[in-house]
mmCIF file of C-alpha atoms in Angstrom:
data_model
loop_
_atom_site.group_PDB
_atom_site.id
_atom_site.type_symbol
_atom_site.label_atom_id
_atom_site.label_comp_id
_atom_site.label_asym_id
_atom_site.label_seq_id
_atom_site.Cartn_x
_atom_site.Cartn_y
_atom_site.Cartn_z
ATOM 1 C CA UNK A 671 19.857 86.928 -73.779
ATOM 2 C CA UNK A 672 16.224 86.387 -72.883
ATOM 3 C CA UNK A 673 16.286 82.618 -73.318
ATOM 4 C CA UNK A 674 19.589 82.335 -71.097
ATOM 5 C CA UNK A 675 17.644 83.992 -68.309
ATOM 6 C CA UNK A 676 14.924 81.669 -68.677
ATOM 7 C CA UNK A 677 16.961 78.540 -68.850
ATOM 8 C CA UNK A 678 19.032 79.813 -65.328
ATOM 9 C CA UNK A 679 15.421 80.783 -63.785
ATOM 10 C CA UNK A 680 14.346 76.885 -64.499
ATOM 11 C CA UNK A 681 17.439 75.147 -63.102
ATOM 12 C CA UNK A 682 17.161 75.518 -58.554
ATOM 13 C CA UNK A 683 19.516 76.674 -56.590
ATOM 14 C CA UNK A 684 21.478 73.539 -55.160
ATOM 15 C CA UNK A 685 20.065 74.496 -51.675
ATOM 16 C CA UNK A 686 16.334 74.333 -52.844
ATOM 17 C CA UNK A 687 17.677 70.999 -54.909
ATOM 18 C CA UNK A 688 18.733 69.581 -51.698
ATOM 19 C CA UNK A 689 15.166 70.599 -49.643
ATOM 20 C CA UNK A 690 13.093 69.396 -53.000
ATOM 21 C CA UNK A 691 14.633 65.529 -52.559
ATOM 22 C CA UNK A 692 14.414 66.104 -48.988
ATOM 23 C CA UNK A 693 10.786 66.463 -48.967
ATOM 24 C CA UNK A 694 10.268 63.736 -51.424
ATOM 25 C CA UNK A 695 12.272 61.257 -49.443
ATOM 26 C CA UNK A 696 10.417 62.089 -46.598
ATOM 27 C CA UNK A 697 6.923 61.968 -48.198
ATOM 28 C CA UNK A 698 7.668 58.362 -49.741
ATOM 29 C CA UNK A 699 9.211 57.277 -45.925
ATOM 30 C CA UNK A 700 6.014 58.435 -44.566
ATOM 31 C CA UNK A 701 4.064 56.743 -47.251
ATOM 32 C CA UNK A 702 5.803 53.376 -46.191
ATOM 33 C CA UNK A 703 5.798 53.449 -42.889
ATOM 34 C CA UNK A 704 1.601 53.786 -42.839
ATOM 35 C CA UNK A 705 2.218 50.874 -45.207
ATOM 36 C CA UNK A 706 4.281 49.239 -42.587
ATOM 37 C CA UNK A 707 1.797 50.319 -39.464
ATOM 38 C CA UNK A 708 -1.271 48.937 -41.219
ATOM 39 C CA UNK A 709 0.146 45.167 -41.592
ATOM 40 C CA UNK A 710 0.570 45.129 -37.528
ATOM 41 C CA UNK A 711 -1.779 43.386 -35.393
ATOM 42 C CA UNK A 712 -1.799 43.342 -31.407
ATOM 43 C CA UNK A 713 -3.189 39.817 -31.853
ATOM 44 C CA UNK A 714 -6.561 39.841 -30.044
ATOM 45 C CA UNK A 715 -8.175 38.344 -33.400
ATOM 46 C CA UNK A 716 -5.810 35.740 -33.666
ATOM 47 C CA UNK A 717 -5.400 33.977 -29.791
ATOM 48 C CA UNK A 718 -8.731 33.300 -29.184
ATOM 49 C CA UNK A 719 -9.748 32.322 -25.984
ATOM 50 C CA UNK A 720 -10.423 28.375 -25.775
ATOM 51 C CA UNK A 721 -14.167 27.255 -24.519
ATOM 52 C CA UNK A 722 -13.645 26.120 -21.098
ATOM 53 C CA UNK A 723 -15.927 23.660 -19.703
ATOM 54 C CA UNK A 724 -16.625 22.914 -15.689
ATOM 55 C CA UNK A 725 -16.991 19.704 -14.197
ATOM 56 C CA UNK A 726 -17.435 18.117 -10.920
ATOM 57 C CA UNK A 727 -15.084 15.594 -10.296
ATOM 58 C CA UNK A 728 -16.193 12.830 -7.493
ATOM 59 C CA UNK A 729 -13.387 10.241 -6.305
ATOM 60 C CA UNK A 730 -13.563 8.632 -2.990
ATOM 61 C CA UNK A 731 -16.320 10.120 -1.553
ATOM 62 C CA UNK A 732 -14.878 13.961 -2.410
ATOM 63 C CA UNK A 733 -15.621 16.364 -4.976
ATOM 64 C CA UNK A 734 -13.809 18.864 -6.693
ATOM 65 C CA UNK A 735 -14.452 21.388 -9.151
ATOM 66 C CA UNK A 736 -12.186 21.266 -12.441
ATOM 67 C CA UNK A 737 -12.405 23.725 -15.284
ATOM 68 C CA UNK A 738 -10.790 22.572 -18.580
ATOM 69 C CA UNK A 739 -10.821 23.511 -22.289
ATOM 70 C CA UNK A 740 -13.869 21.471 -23.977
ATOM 71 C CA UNK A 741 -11.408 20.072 -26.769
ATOM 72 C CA UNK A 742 -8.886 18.467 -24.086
ATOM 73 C CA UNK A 743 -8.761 14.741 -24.782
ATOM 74 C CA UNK A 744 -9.970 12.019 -22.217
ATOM 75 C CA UNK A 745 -6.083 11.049 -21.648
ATOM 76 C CA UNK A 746 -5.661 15.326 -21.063
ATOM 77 C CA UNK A 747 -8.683 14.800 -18.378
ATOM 78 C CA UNK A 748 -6.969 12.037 -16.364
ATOM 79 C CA UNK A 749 -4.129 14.419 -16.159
ATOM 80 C CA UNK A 750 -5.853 17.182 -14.641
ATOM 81 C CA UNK A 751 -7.662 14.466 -12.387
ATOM 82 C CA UNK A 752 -4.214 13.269 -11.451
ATOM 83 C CA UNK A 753 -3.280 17.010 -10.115
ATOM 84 C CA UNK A 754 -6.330 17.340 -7.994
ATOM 85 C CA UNK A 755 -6.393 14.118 -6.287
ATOM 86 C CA UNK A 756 -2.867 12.491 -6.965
ATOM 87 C CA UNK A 757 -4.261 9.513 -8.376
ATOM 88 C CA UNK A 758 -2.012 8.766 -11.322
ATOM 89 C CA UNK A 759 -3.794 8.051 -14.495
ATOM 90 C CA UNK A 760 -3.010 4.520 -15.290
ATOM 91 C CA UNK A 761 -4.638 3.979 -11.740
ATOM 92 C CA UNK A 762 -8.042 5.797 -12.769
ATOM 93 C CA UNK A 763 -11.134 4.360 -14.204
ATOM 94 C CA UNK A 764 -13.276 7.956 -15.539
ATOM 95 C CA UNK A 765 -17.314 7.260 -15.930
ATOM 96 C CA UNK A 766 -19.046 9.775 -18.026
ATOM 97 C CA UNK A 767 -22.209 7.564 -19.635
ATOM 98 C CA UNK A 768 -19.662 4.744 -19.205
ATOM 99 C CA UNK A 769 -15.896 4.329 -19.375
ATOM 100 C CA UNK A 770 -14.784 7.809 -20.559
ATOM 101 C CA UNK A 771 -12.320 7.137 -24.192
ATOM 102 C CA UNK A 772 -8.900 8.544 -24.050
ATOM 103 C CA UNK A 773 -8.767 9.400 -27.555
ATOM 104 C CA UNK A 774 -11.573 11.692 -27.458
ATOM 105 C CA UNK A 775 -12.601 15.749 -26.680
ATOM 106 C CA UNK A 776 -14.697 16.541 -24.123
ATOM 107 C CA UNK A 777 -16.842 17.924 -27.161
ATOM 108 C CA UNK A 778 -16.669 14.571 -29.454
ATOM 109 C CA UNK A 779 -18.445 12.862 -25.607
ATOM 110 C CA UNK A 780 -20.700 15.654 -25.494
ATOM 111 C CA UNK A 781 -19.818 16.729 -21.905
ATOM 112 C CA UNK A 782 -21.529 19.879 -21.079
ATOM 113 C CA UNK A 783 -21.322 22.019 -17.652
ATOM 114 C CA UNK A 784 -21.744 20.844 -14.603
ATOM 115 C CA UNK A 785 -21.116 17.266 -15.758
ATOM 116 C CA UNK A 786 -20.222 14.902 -13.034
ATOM 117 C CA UNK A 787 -17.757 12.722 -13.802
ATOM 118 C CA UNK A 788 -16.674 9.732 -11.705
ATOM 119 C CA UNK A 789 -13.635 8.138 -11.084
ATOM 120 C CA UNK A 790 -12.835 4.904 -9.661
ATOM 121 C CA UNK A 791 -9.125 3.805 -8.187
ATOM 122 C CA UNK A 792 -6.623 3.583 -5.771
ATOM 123 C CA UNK A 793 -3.215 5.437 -4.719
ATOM 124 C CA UNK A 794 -0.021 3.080 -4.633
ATOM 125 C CA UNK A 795 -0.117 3.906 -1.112
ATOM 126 C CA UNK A 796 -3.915 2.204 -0.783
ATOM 127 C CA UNK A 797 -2.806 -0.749 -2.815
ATOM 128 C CA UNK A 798 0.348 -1.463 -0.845
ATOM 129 C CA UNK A 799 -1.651 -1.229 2.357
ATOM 130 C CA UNK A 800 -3.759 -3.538 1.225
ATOM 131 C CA UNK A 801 -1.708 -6.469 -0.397
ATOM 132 C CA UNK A 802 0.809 -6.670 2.323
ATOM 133 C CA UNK A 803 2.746 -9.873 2.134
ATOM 134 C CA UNK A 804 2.141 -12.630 4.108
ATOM 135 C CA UNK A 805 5.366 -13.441 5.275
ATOM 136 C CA UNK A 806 5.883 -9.671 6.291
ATOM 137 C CA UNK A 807 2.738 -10.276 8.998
ATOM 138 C CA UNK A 808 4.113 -13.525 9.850
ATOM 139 C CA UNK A 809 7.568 -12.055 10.940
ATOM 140 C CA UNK A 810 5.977 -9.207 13.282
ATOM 141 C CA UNK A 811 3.366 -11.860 14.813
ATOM 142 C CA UNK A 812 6.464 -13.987 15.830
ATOM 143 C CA UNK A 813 8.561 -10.783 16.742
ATOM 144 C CA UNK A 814 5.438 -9.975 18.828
ATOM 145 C CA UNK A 815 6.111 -12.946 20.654
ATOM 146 C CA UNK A 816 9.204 -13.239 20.987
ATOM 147 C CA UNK A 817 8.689 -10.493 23.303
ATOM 148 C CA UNK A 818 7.222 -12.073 25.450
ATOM 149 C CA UNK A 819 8.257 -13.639 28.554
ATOM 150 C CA UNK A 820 9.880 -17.206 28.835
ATOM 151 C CA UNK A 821 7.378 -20.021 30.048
ATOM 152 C CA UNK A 822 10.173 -20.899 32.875
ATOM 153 C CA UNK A 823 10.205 -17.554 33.961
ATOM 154 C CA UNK A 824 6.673 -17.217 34.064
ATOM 155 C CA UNK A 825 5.754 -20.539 35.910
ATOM 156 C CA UNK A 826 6.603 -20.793 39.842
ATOM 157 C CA UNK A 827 7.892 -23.746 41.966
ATOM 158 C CA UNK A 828 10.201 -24.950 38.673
ATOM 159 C CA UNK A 829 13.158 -27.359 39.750
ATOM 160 C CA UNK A 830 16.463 -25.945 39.934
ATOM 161 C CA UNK A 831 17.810 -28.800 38.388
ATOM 162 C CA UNK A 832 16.293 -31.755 36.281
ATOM 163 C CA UNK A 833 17.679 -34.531 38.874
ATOM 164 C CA UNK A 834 15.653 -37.530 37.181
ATOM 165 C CA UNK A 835 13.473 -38.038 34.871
ATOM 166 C CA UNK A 836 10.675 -35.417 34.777
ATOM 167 C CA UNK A 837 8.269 -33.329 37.223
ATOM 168 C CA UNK A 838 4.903 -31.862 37.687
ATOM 169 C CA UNK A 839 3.947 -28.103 39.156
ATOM 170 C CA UNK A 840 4.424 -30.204 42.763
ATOM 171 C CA UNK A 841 7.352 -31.520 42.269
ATOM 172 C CA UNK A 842 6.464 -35.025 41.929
ATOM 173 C CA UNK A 843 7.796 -36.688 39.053
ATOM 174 C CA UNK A 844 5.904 -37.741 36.425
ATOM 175 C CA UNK A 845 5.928 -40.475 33.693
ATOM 176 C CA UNK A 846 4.149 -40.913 30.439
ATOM 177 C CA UNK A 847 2.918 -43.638 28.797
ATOM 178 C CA UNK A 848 0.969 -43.710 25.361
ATOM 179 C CA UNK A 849 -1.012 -46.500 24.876
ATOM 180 C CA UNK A 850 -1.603 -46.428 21.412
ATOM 181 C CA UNK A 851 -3.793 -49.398 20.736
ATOM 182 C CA UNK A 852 -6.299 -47.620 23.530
ATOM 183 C CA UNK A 853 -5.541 -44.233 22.453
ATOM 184 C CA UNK A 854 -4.706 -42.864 25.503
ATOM 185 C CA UNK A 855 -2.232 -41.115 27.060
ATOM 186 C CA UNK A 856 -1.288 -42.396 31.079
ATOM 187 C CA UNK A 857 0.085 -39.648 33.262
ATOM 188 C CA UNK A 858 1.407 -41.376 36.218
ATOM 189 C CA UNK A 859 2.786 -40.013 39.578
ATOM 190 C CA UNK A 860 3.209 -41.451 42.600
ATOM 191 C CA UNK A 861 -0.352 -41.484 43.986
ATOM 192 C CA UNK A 862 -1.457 -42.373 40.881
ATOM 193 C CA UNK A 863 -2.507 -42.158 37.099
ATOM 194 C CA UNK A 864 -4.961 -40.341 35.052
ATOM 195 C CA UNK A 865 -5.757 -42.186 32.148
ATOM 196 C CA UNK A 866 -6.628 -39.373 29.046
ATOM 197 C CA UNK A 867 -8.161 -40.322 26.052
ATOM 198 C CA UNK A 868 -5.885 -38.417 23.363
ATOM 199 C CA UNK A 869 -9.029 -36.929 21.755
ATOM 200 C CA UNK A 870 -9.838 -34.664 24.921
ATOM 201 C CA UNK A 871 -6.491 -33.356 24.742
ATOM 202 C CA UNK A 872 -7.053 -30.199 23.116
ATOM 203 C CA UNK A 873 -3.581 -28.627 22.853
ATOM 204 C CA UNK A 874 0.327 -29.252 23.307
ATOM 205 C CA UNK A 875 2.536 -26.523 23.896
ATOM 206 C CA UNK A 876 5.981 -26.309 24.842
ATOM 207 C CA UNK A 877 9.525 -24.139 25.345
ATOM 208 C CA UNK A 878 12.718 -24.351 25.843
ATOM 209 C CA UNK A 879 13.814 -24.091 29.821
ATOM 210 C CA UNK A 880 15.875 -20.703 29.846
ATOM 211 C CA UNK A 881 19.571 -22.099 30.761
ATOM 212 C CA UNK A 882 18.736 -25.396 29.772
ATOM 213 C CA UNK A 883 17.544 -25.934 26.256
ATOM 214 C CA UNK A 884 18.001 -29.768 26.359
ATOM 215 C CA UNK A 885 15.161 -29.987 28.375
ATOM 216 C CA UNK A 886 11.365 -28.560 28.051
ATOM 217 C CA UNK A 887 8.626 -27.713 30.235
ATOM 218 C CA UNK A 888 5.681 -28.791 28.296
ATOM 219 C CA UNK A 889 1.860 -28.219 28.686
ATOM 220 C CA UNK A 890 -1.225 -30.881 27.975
ATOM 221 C CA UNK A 891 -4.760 -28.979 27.357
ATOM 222 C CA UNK A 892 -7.051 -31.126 28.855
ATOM 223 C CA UNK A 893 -9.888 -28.946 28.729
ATOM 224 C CA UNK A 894 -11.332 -26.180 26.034
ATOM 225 C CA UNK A 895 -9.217 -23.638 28.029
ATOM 226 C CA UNK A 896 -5.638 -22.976 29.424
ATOM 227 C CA UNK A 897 -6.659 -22.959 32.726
ATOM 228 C CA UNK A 898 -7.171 -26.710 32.041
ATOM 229 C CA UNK A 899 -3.271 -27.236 31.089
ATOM 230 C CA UNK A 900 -1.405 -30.065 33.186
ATOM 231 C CA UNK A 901 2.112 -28.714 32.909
ATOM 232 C CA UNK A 902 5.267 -31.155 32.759
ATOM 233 C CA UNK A 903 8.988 -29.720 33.323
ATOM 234 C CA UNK A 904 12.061 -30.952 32.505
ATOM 235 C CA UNK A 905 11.273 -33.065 29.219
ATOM 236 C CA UNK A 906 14.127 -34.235 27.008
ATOM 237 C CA UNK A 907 14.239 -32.043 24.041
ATOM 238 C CA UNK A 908 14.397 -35.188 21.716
ATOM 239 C CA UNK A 909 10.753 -36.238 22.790
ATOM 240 C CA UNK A 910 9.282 -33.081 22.451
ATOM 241 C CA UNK A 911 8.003 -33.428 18.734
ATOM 242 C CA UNK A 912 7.724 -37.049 18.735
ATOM 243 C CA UNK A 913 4.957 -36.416 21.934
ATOM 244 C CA UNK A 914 2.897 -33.811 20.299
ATOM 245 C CA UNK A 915 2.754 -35.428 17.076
ATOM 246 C CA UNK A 916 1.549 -38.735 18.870
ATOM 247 C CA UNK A 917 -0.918 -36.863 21.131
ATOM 248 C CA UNK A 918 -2.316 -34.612 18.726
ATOM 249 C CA UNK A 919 -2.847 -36.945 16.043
ATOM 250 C CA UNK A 920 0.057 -37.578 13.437
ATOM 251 C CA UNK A 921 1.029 -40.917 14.088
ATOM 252 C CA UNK A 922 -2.072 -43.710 14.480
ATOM 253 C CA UNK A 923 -2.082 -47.243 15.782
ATOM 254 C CA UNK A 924 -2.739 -50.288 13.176
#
């Protein structure tokens, strides 16, 4: 009877079966989750903060200040360059103790603070500015003068008409004569002719009469300035090249 007793003393209750595994289960849960808590880190030993590194950056006659991480690359430079000034890498020439490499850190160049660092180049803007075409100033020196006022509108006493042959400013007509083996040209009116040697003749211009573009009023320099021009009006369109190119020289007596 005894050992019955003992052997219903040994086995618990099912209650106090239930709180033993409880506690157990929670001893071992708490046991893991230290475990657990001990393997986290809040990562200030593993994102170290990169060595920074400030230059001064001088490109056309400014300066900036630039602060960059010491192991950027030359080519990683340029780009930072680029957002300060807007002078696109390819366009930049970067002088640190010569022409700074691409391929290397700021630490492999030994670049230290307060390191100037030039750069040479020009925006597209700059370069376009520059190399404008030709042709493109051509076209807005002739539009220029195309806005300009027409010679027959400009000169007084014109003749309404060309009735024969052609005039002067008086209204005396007026014929020419190149005499080639002299070089000279004759300007003859009716009181009389003035015999110019074609090498004082300094200048030919001419225009078509407004109205009229068969005929031209045309202009001989005969001194070194305008006020020197002896003008001609009404002179078939036909001659027109064919007398400057004699006058001024193209075509020469043999």
């Amino acid at each position: 009877m005894e050992t019955e007793a003992r052997a219903t003393e040994a086995e618990p209750l099912g209650e106090d079966a239930e709180k033993v595994d409880a506690e157990s289960t929670s001893h071992t849960d708490a046991g893991n989750s230290t475990t657990q808590d001990s393997s986290i880190s809040n990562g200030d030993d593993v994102d170290e903060k990169q060595e920074m590194v400030d230059l001064k950056i001088i490109w056309n006659k400014n300066k900036y200040d630039l602060k960059i991480p010491v192991d950027d690359t030359g080519a990683k430079l340029k780009e930072s360059i680029h957002s300060l000034t807007g002078l696109p890498p390819a366009m930049q020439k970067v002088m640190y103790k010569g022409l700074l490499p691409e391929d290397k850190t700021l630490r492999e160049i030994k670049i230290t603070n307060g390191a100037k660092i030039m750069v040479v180049g020009s925006t597209i803007n700059d370069v376009l500015a520059v190399n404008t075409p030709k042709e493109v100033i051509q076209q807005e020196v002739k539009a220029e003068e195309n806005k300009k006022e027409p010679l027959c509108r400009q000169k007084e006493r014109l003749p309404t008409v060309p009735l024969s042959g052609m005039f002067n400013k008086s209204g005396g007509k007026v014929r020419l004569t190149f005499k080639l083996e002299q070089d000279q040209l004759w300007i003859g009116t009716k009181e009389r002719t003035e015999k110019v040697p074609m090498g004082s003749i300094k200048n030919v211009v001419s225009e078509p009469i407004e109205g009229h573009e068969d005929y031209h009023m045309m202009a001989f320099q005969l001194g070194p300035t305008e006020a020197s021009q002896y003008w001609v009006y009404w002179v078939p369109a036909q001659f027109v090249d064919a007398i400057k190119d004699t006058v001024l020289g193209k075509w020469q007596y043999f």
